[in-house]
Coordinates of C-alpha atoms and ligand atoms in Angstrom, one line a residue:
M2 CA 81.0 -100.5 198.8
S3 CA 83.4 -100.5 202.1
A4 CA 87.1 -98.4 202.1
T5 CA 89.0 -101.3 203.3
E6 CA 87.0 -103.4 200.5
V7 CA 88.8 -101.8 197.8
S8 CA 91.8 -101.4 198.9
A9 CA 93.0 -104.4 197.6
S10 CA 96.9 -104.1 197.0
A11 CA 98.9 -104.7 199.8
N12 CA 101.2 -102.3 199.9
A13 CA 100.0 -98.9 198.6
I14 CA 99.5 -95.6 199.6
V15 CA 95.8 -94.4 199.8
I16 CA 95.5 -90.6 200.5
A17 CA 92.4 -89.6 202.7
K18 CA 90.7 -86.5 203.3
F19 CA 88.4 -85.4 205.3
G20 CA 85.9 -82.0 205.0
G21 CA 85.3 -79.4 207.0
T22 CA 82.6 -81.3 208.8
S23 CA 84.8 -84.4 209.9
V24 CA 87.6 -82.1 211.7
A25 CA 84.6 -79.5 212.8
D26 CA 84.8 -80.5 216.8
F27 CA 87.2 -82.8 218.8
D28 CA 84.7 -86.0 218.8
A29 CA 84.3 -85.2 214.9
M30 CA 88.3 -85.9 214.2
N31 CA 88.8 -88.5 216.7
R32 CA 86.0 -90.4 214.3
S33 CA 88.4 -89.4 211.4
A34 CA 91.4 -90.1 213.2
D35 CA 89.7 -93.6 213.7
V36 CA 89.3 -93.8 210.1
V37 CA 92.9 -92.8 209.6
L38 CA 94.4 -95.6 211.1
S39 CA 92.0 -98.8 210.5
N40 CA 93.5 -99.0 207.7
P41 CA 97.4 -99.0 207.2
N42 CA 98.0 -98.2 203.8
V43 CA 96.7 -94.2 205.0
R44 CA 99.8 -92.6 204.6
V45 CA 98.9 -89.0 204.1
V46 CA 95.6 -87.2 205.4
V47 CA 94.6 -84.0 203.7
L48 CA 92.3 -81.6 205.7
S49 CA 89.8 -78.8 205.2
A50 CA 89.4 -76.0 207.8
S51 CA 87.0 -77.0 211.1
A52 CA 83.8 -76.2 210.2
G53 CA 82.6 -72.6 209.4
I54 CA 86.1 -71.2 209.7
T55 CA 86.7 -70.3 206.3
N56 CA 83.6 -68.3 206.1
L57 CA 84.4 -66.0 208.9
L58 CA 88.0 -66.0 207.7
V59 CA 86.5 -65.0 204.0
A60 CA 84.3 -62.3 205.5
L61 CA 87.7 -60.9 207.7
A62 CA 89.5 -60.9 203.9
E63 CA 86.9 -58.7 203.4
G64 CA 87.4 -55.9 205.4
L65 CA 85.1 -55.3 208.5
P66 CA 84.6 -52.6 211.0
A67 CA 86.6 -53.6 214.1
E68 CA 83.4 -54.6 216.1
V69 CA 82.1 -57.2 213.9
R70 CA 86.1 -58.4 213.4
A71 CA 86.0 -58.9 217.1
E72 CA 83.8 -61.0 216.9
H73 CA 84.5 -62.9 214.1
L74 CA 88.0 -63.7 215.4
A75 CA 86.3 -64.6 218.8
K76 CA 84.3 -66.7 217.0
I77 CA 87.3 -68.8 215.3
R78 CA 89.2 -68.8 218.6
Q79 CA 86.2 -69.8 220.3
I80 CA 85.8 -73.1 217.6
Q81 CA 89.7 -74.0 217.7
Y82 CA 90.2 -73.7 221.7
A83 CA 86.9 -76.5 221.8
I84 CA 89.3 -78.8 220.9
I85 CA 92.2 -77.8 222.2
D86 CA 90.8 -77.7 226.0
K87 CA 89.5 -81.5 225.5
L88 CA 93.5 -83.0 224.6
T89 CA 95.2 -83.9 227.7
T90 CA 97.9 -81.9 227.0
Q91 CA 98.0 -78.0 225.7
S92 CA 100.5 -75.8 226.0
V93 CA 102.3 -76.5 222.4
V94 CA 99.3 -77.0 220.4
R95 CA 97.6 -74.3 221.9
D96 CA 100.7 -71.5 221.6
E97 CA 100.6 -72.0 218.0
I98 CA 97.3 -71.8 217.5
D99 CA 97.6 -68.5 219.0
R100 CA 100.3 -67.5 216.6
M101 CA 98.3 -68.6 213.9
L102 CA 95.6 -66.8 216.0
D103 CA 98.1 -63.5 216.5
S104 CA 98.3 -63.7 212.6
I105 CA 95.1 -64.0 211.6
T106 CA 94.2 -60.4 213.8
T107 CA 96.7 -58.4 211.7
L108 CA 96.0 -59.6 208.5
S109 CA 92.3 -59.1 209.7
E110 CA 93.4 -55.2 210.5
A111 CA 95.4 -54.9 207.5
A112 CA 92.4 -55.8 205.0
A113 CA 90.0 -53.4 207.0
L114 CA 92.4 -50.4 205.7
A115 CA 93.3 -52.4 202.1
T116 CA 91.7 -55.6 200.7
S117 CA 93.2 -57.7 198.1
N118 CA 93.5 -61.1 196.7
A119 CA 96.7 -62.1 197.4
L120 CA 95.7 -60.8 201.8
T121 CA 92.3 -63.3 201.1
D122 CA 94.1 -66.0 200.7
E123 CA 97.1 -65.8 203.1
L124 CA 93.7 -65.0 205.5
V125 CA 92.1 -67.6 204.7
S126 CA 94.9 -70.6 204.4
H127 CA 95.1 -70.3 208.5
G128 CA 91.9 -72.4 208.4
E129 CA 94.2 -75.3 207.3
L130 CA 96.7 -74.4 208.9
M131 CA 95.6 -74.7 212.1
S132 CA 93.2 -77.6 211.5
T133 CA 96.1 -80.0 210.6
L134 CA 97.8 -78.7 213.7
L135 CA 95.3 -79.6 215.6
F136 CA 95.1 -83.1 213.8
V137 CA 98.2 -84.1 214.3
E138 CA 98.0 -83.1 218.5
I139 CA 95.4 -85.6 218.3
L140 CA 97.3 -88.5 216.5
R141 CA 100.0 -87.6 219.2
Q142 CA 97.9 -88.3 221.9
R143 CA 96.9 -91.6 220.3
D144 CA 100.7 -92.7 220.5
V145 CA 100.3 -92.1 216.6
V146 CA 103.2 -91.4 215.0
A147 CA 102.2 -88.5 212.6
E148 CA 103.9 -85.1 211.0
W149 CA 102.5 -81.7 210.5
F150 CA 103.8 -80.6 206.5
D151 CA 103.1 -77.9 204.7
V152 CA 101.7 -78.5 201.6
R153 CA 102.9 -75.2 200.3
K154 CA 106.5 -76.2 199.9
I155 CA 105.3 -78.5 197.0
M156 CA 101.7 -77.2 195.8
R157 CA 102.6 -74.8 193.2
T158 CA 100.8 -73.1 191.5
D159 CA 99.9 -69.6 189.4
D160 CA 99.1 -66.5 190.5
H161 CA 95.5 -66.1 189.9
F162 CA 94.7 -65.3 194.0
G163 CA 91.0 -67.3 194.6
R164 CA 91.1 -69.7 192.2
A165 CA 95.0 -70.4 190.9
Q166 CA 95.7 -73.3 188.5
P167 CA 98.1 -75.8 190.7
D168 CA 101.8 -76.2 188.1
C169 CA 101.9 -80.2 187.7
A170 CA 104.7 -81.0 186.4
A171 CA 106.6 -79.2 189.8
L172 CA 104.0 -81.1 192.2
G173 CA 105.4 -83.8 191.0
E174 CA 108.8 -82.9 191.4
L175 CA 108.5 -81.2 194.1
T176 CA 106.3 -84.3 195.8
R177 CA 109.0 -86.9 195.0
S178 CA 111.7 -84.4 196.8
Q179 CA 110.0 -83.3 199.6
L180 CA 106.8 -85.1 201.0
Q181 CA 107.6 -88.9 199.5
P182 CA 110.9 -89.0 201.9
R183 CA 108.7 -88.6 204.5
L184 CA 106.1 -91.5 204.2
A185 CA 108.5 -94.2 205.1
Q186 CA 108.8 -92.5 209.5
G187 CA 105.1 -92.1 209.7
R188 CA 101.7 -90.5 208.5
V189 CA 101.8 -86.8 207.5
I190 CA 98.8 -84.5 207.5
T191 CA 98.9 -81.6 205.2
Q192 CA 96.9 -79.3 203.9
G193 CA 93.9 -78.9 201.6
F194 CA 93.2 -76.0 199.9
I195 CA 96.3 -73.8 199.5
G196 CA 99.7 -73.3 197.6
S197 CA 102.0 -71.2 196.8
E198 CA 103.0 -69.3 193.9
A199 CA 107.1 -69.0 192.3
K200 CA 107.4 -65.9 195.0
G201 CA 106.5 -67.5 197.6
R202 CA 102.8 -66.2 198.3
T203 CA 100.1 -67.7 199.7
T204 CA 97.6 -68.8 197.4
T205 CA 94.1 -71.2 197.0
L206 CA 92.4 -73.4 194.5
G207 CA 89.1 -71.5 195.1
R208 CA 86.2 -72.8 197.8
G209 CA 85.6 -76.7 198.6
G210 CA 89.6 -77.1 197.4
S211 CA 90.4 -79.4 199.2
D212 CA 89.3 -83.0 197.0
Y213 CA 91.2 -81.3 194.6
T214 CA 94.4 -81.2 196.6
A215 CA 93.7 -84.5 197.9
A216 CA 93.6 -85.8 193.8
L217 CA 96.6 -83.8 193.3
L218 CA 98.4 -85.2 196.0
G219 CA 97.1 -88.4 194.8
E220 CA 98.2 -88.4 191.4
A221 CA 101.4 -87.1 192.5
L222 CA 102.6 -89.9 194.8
G223 CA 101.0 -92.7 192.1
A224 CA 98.1 -93.3 195.0
S225 CA 96.6 -95.9 194.4
R226 CA 93.4 -94.6 195.6
I227 CA 91.9 -91.8 197.2
D228 CA 89.3 -91.5 199.8
I229 CA 86.7 -88.2 200.6
W230 CA 85.6 -89.0 203.7
T231 CA 83.2 -86.3 204.0
D232 CA 79.1 -86.2 206.2
V233 CA 77.2 -88.1 203.1
P234 CA 78.0 -92.1 203.0
G235 CA 78.7 -91.5 199.4
I236 CA 77.0 -90.1 196.0
Y237 CA 72.7 -90.7 195.4
T238 CA 70.7 -90.5 192.8
T239 CA 70.2 -87.4 194.1
D240 CA 70.6 -84.7 197.1
P241 CA 68.6 -87.0 200.0
R242 CA 67.1 -83.3 201.4
V243 CA 65.5 -82.8 197.8
V244 CA 64.4 -86.7 197.6
P245 CA 64.6 -88.6 201.0
T246 CA 64.3 -91.9 199.0
A247 CA 67.6 -91.2 197.0
K248 CA 69.0 -93.9 196.8
R249 CA 73.0 -94.4 197.2
I250 CA 75.0 -95.7 193.8
D251 CA 77.6 -97.3 195.4
Q252 CA 80.0 -97.4 191.6
I253 CA 80.1 -94.8 189.3
L254 CA 81.9 -94.3 186.2
F255 CA 84.5 -91.7 186.0
E256 CA 82.5 -89.6 183.8
E257 CA 79.4 -89.7 185.4
A258 CA 80.8 -88.6 188.7
A259 CA 82.6 -85.6 186.9
E260 CA 79.6 -84.6 185.0
M261 CA 77.5 -84.8 188.6
A262 CA 80.4 -82.5 190.2
T263 CA 79.8 -80.6 187.5
F264 CA 75.9 -80.2 187.6
G265 CA 76.0 -79.3 191.2
A266 CA 75.9 -82.5 193.2
K267 CA 77.7 -80.8 196.5
V268 CA 80.0 -84.1 197.6
L269 CA 83.0 -83.7 195.0
H270 CA 84.8 -80.3 194.0
P271 CA 84.4 -80.4 190.6
A272 CA 88.1 -80.2 189.5
T273 CA 88.6 -83.7 191.6
L274 CA 88.1 -85.9 188.6
L275 CA 91.4 -84.5 186.9
P276 CA 93.8 -85.9 188.1
A277 CA 92.4 -88.7 189.0
V278 CA 90.9 -89.8 185.9
R279 CA 94.5 -88.9 184.1
S280 CA 96.4 -91.3 186.3
D281 CA 93.0 -93.9 186.5
I282 CA 92.7 -93.5 190.6
P283 CA 89.8 -94.6 191.6
V284 CA 88.3 -92.3 194.1
F285 CA 86.0 -93.6 197.3
V286 CA 83.5 -91.1 199.0
G287 CA 82.2 -91.9 202.3
S288 CA 80.9 -90.4 205.5
S289 CA 83.5 -90.2 208.4
K290 CA 80.5 -90.4 211.1
D291 CA 79.6 -93.0 209.8
P292 CA 82.5 -95.2 208.0
A293 CA 80.9 -98.3 208.3
A294 CA 78.0 -97.3 206.6
G295 CA 80.2 -97.5 203.0
G296 CA 79.9 -95.0 200.0
T297 CA 80.5 -95.0 196.7
L298 CA 83.2 -95.8 194.5
V299 CA 84.1 -93.4 191.2
C300 CA 86.3 -95.5 188.9
N301 CA 86.7 -96.0 185.2
K302 CA 84.3 -99.4 185.2
T303 CA 80.8 -100.7 186.3
E304 CA 79.3 -103.4 185.7
N305 CA 76.2 -102.7 183.1
P306 CA 76.2 -98.3 183.3
P307 CA 72.3 -97.5 183.1
L308 CA 70.8 -95.8 180.7
F309 CA 70.3 -93.2 183.5
R310 CA 72.2 -92.7 187.0
A311 CA 71.6 -89.9 188.7
L312 CA 69.9 -86.3 188.8
A313 CA 71.4 -83.1 189.8
L314 CA 70.2 -79.6 191.0
R315 CA 72.5 -76.2 190.7
R316 CA 70.3 -73.1 191.9
K317 CA 71.0 -69.5 191.1
Q318 CA 71.9 -69.8 187.5
T319 CA 71.9 -66.6 185.2
L320 CA 71.0 -66.4 181.7
L321 CA 72.4 -64.1 179.5
T322 CA 70.0 -64.0 176.1
L323 CA 72.1 -62.5 173.0
H324 CA 70.3 -60.6 170.1
S325 CA 71.3 -59.1 167.1
L326 CA 70.2 -58.8 164.0
N327 CA 74.0 -58.8 162.9
M328 CA 74.0 -62.6 163.3
L329 CA 71.8 -63.3 160.7
H330 CA 74.1 -65.3 158.2
A331 CA 77.3 -63.8 159.5
R332 CA 80.9 -65.1 160.5
G333 CA 82.9 -64.6 163.8
F334 CA 79.4 -62.9 165.7
L335 CA 80.0 -65.8 168.8
A336 CA 83.7 -65.3 168.0
E337 CA 83.6 -62.0 169.4
V338 CA 81.6 -63.2 172.5
F339 CA 83.1 -66.1 173.5
S340 CA 86.1 -63.6 173.5
I341 CA 84.9 -60.5 175.5
L342 CA 83.6 -63.7 178.1
A343 CA 87.0 -64.8 177.9
R344 CA 88.7 -61.5 178.8
H345 CA 86.6 -61.2 182.2
N346 CA 87.6 -64.7 182.9
I347 CA 83.8 -66.5 182.6
S348 CA 83.5 -70.2 180.7
V349 CA 80.6 -70.3 179.6
D350 CA 78.0 -73.1 180.7
L351 CA 75.1 -74.0 178.4
I352 CA 74.4 -72.5 175.1
T353 CA 71.9 -72.7 172.2
T354 CA 71.6 -70.8 169.4
S355 CA 69.1 -69.9 166.9
E356 CA 68.7 -67.7 164.0
V357 CA 69.3 -64.4 166.0
N358 CA 69.7 -65.0 169.7
V359 CA 72.3 -67.0 171.9
A360 CA 71.4 -68.1 174.8
L361 CA 74.0 -68.5 177.5
T362 CA 74.6 -69.4 181.6
L363 CA 78.1 -68.6 183.4
D364 CA 79.9 -71.2 184.9
T365 CA 80.2 -70.8 188.7
T366 CA 81.5 -73.5 189.6
G367 CA 84.7 -73.1 191.8
S368 CA 84.1 -69.7 192.2
T369 CA 86.7 -67.9 194.4
S370 CA 87.0 -67.9 197.4
T371 CA 85.5 -65.1 197.9
G372 CA 82.3 -65.7 195.4
G373 CA 82.0 -62.6 193.9
N374 CA 79.6 -62.0 191.2
L375 CA 80.9 -62.9 188.0
L376 CA 78.2 -60.8 186.0
S377 CA 80.2 -57.9 186.2
S378 CA 79.2 -54.6 184.8
A379 CA 82.5 -54.1 182.6
L380 CA 81.4 -57.0 181.4
L381 CA 77.5 -55.8 180.6
T382 CA 78.8 -53.2 179.1
E383 CA 81.3 -54.7 176.6
L384 CA 78.4 -56.9 175.6
S385 CA 76.1 -54.6 175.1
S386 CA 78.3 -52.3 172.7
L387 CA 78.0 -55.9 170.7
C388 CA 74.1 -56.7 171.0
R389 CA 71.4 -56.5 173.4
V390 CA 72.1 -58.4 176.6
E391 CA 68.8 -59.6 178.4
V392 CA 69.5 -61.0 181.9
E393 CA 67.8 -63.9 184.0
E394 CA 68.5 -65.0 187.0
N395 CA 66.2 -67.0 189.9
L396 CA 66.6 -70.0 187.3
S397 CA 67.6 -73.7 188.4
L398 CA 69.9 -76.1 185.8
V399 CA 68.5 -80.3 185.8
A400 CA 70.9 -82.3 185.2
L401 CA 70.1 -85.5 184.1
I402 CA 73.2 -87.9 184.4
G403 CA 73.4 -91.4 182.5
N404 CA 74.8 -93.0 180.0
K405 CA 74.6 -93.5 176.3
L406 CA 71.6 -91.1 177.0
S407 CA 71.9 -89.1 173.0
Q408 CA 72.2 -92.8 171.5
A409 CA 68.8 -94.4 173.1
C410 CA 65.3 -94.3 172.0
G411 CA 63.1 -92.3 174.2
V412 CA 64.8 -90.4 175.9
G413 CA 63.0 -87.2 175.5
K414 CA 59.6 -89.2 175.6
E415 CA 60.4 -90.6 179.2
V416 CA 62.1 -87.3 180.5
F417 CA 59.3 -84.2 179.3
G418 CA 56.7 -86.9 179.2
V419 CA 56.3 -85.3 183.3
M420 CA 57.3 -82.3 183.0
D421 CA 53.9 -80.9 182.0
P422 CA 53.3 -78.8 185.0
F423 CA 56.5 -77.5 184.3
S424 CA 57.8 -74.8 182.1
I425 CA 61.4 -75.5 180.9
R426 CA 63.5 -71.9 179.7
L427 CA 66.2 -73.9 178.3
I428 CA 67.3 -77.5 177.6
C429 CA 70.7 -78.5 176.3
Y430 CA 70.9 -82.6 174.9
G431 CA 73.4 -84.4 172.5
A432 CA 76.5 -82.5 173.4
S433 CA 77.5 -84.7 176.1
S434 CA 76.2 -89.0 175.9
N435 CA 76.4 -88.5 179.5
N436 CA 73.9 -85.6 180.2
L437 CA 70.9 -84.2 179.4
C438 CA 70.4 -80.5 181.3
F439 CA 68.0 -78.0 181.2
L440 CA 67.2 -74.6 182.9
V441 CA 63.2 -73.9 185.3
P442 CA 62.0 -71.6 187.8
S443 CA 64.1 -71.7 190.7
A444 CA 60.8 -71.8 192.4
D445 CA 60.0 -75.3 190.6
A446 CA 63.3 -76.8 190.6
E447 CA 62.4 -79.0 194.0
R448 CA 59.3 -80.5 192.2
V449 CA 61.4 -81.5 188.8
V450 CA 63.9 -83.2 190.4
Q451 CA 61.1 -85.2 192.8
T452 CA 59.0 -85.5 189.7
L453 CA 61.9 -86.9 187.7
H454 CA 63.2 -88.9 190.2
R455 CA 59.5 -90.8 190.9
S456 CA 59.2 -91.6 187.0
L457 CA 63.0 -92.3 186.3
F458 CA 64.7 -93.6 189.7
E459 CA 61.8 -95.4 192.1
Ligands
LIG501 N1 88.2 -75.0 203.4 C1 88.2 -74.3 202.3 C2 86.5 -74.1 201.6 O1 85.2 -74.3 203.1 C3 88.3 -75.9 201.2 C4 87.7 -76.9 201.7 O2 86.7 -77.2 202.2 O3 88.2 -77.7 200.6 O4 86.1 -74.1 200.7
MG502 MG1 84.8 -78.4 202.4

C-alpha cells in the first residue's frame, strides 16, 4: 500500500510525522522534504529531534561534570552544524541554532547543580525546537512556503514532567484558534514530543512521544490520515532484525496494532493509536528512506483478519511474585496491592494469580524521559510490609497478536506445541481476543520468536 494511494479524499488534511532518523542529517531532511512535497494534502509536519540529540540532552539533564558536558554539547553542535553547513544561506538559522545551543549550555550548567524533572523537559525540548528550525529552512530553500510553529502554544498538558498527559479539550480549542488559521498560508512545521502546562512551563509526553503528538494534532484538526515516517517500511509480522524472513503487513486493525505497540513492536509509540481509534483516523507507517516501498495502513477494517497476525518481543521485563498466606480466602488483598502500585504511579501489565500468590509484570511502556527505574526501594518496602516479594529480572515477554484468539480451537497446541525446548515462566491468555503473551528467559527470547514465526507465519 502506498501513501498516495490511501490519500483518497481530495482536500483533507494529512499530518506527516518524521522520526529522528528521518531528520538525522541534511540528506535525510531532504528526503523527508521530498515526501512532504509529494502530497499537497500534507499541511502539518511534526518532527522528532535529529537522531541522537535527545539522548545527549537527557544525559546533560542528569547533571554532568564540566568536561563531559562540553563533549556532549560539542556533539550536539556538530550534528546540527553539519546540516547548516550544507544550506546555501546559513546566517539566520545559524543564529537561531546558536541561541538554542546557548540555552542548552545554561540549562546543563543548572542541571549540574540540581536536577529536576521540569528542568529535564525544558532541556530536552531543544532537540525538537532545533530540528524544526532546520527543516523549515530546508523547505524555504526549496521555495516552499513553510512556517515554524511552537507546538507548546497549543499542546496543553498536565504538569507530570517527563510523561505529561495532554488536555485534549484545550488542545482542540487552541488548535482551532491558533493553528488552523495558519494552514491557509502554507505548511506548518512543528515539534513532536513537547508541550506546556498551565503555567507555561515546558513538558514532554515521554520518550518516543512524537508519534503521539502527530495523532493528537490529527484528531484536533480532523485530519483524514496520520502518516508516520520512520526508517522501516511499515509494520512487520515480527522484528526483521530478529527474523529476516518477517513479512510486511499491508493493512492491520487498530486493535491489533495497538497490542503490537504496547507489547514491544517499536514502530509506533503505544499511545499513538488512542486518538486515532477515538476519531477513526487511519495511520500510515512507512520509511522516509524508501517511500516507494510502501508501508502499513492501520485502520478500522481489513479483509479477513487472520488468526495469527504478528509476534512482538519486549525485553527487560520485571516479574514480581507476591506471596501471602493472608490471601487464602481473603478479600481485598489484590485491592491493597494495586493501591500501593497506583500510589507509586505504576501500572500493572501482565497478571496471574493462584491461591496464595500473585505474579505481575510492571508496565514500562511510555516510561519517563530519563527512563528511570520503576522498581524503587520505597515501593519494595511498602509491598514487603504486606507480603513476601520476589523479584525476577532477565525475562522477556513474547506477545502473539491476532484475532479471535480466545475463541478459536487449538491455539494452545499450535503455540505451545513447538515450545518444548523452552521454559515458560508465565502465560496470559483470554483477557483480550487479540493477544496471547508469555514470559521466557531473555536468553531464549529470540529463539522463541524465531521458532514461533517459522511455525505460525512461514
Ligand atoms: N525525540 C524524542 C525521543 O527521542 C521524541 C521522539 O523521537 O518521538 O524520545
Ligand atoms: Mg524517535
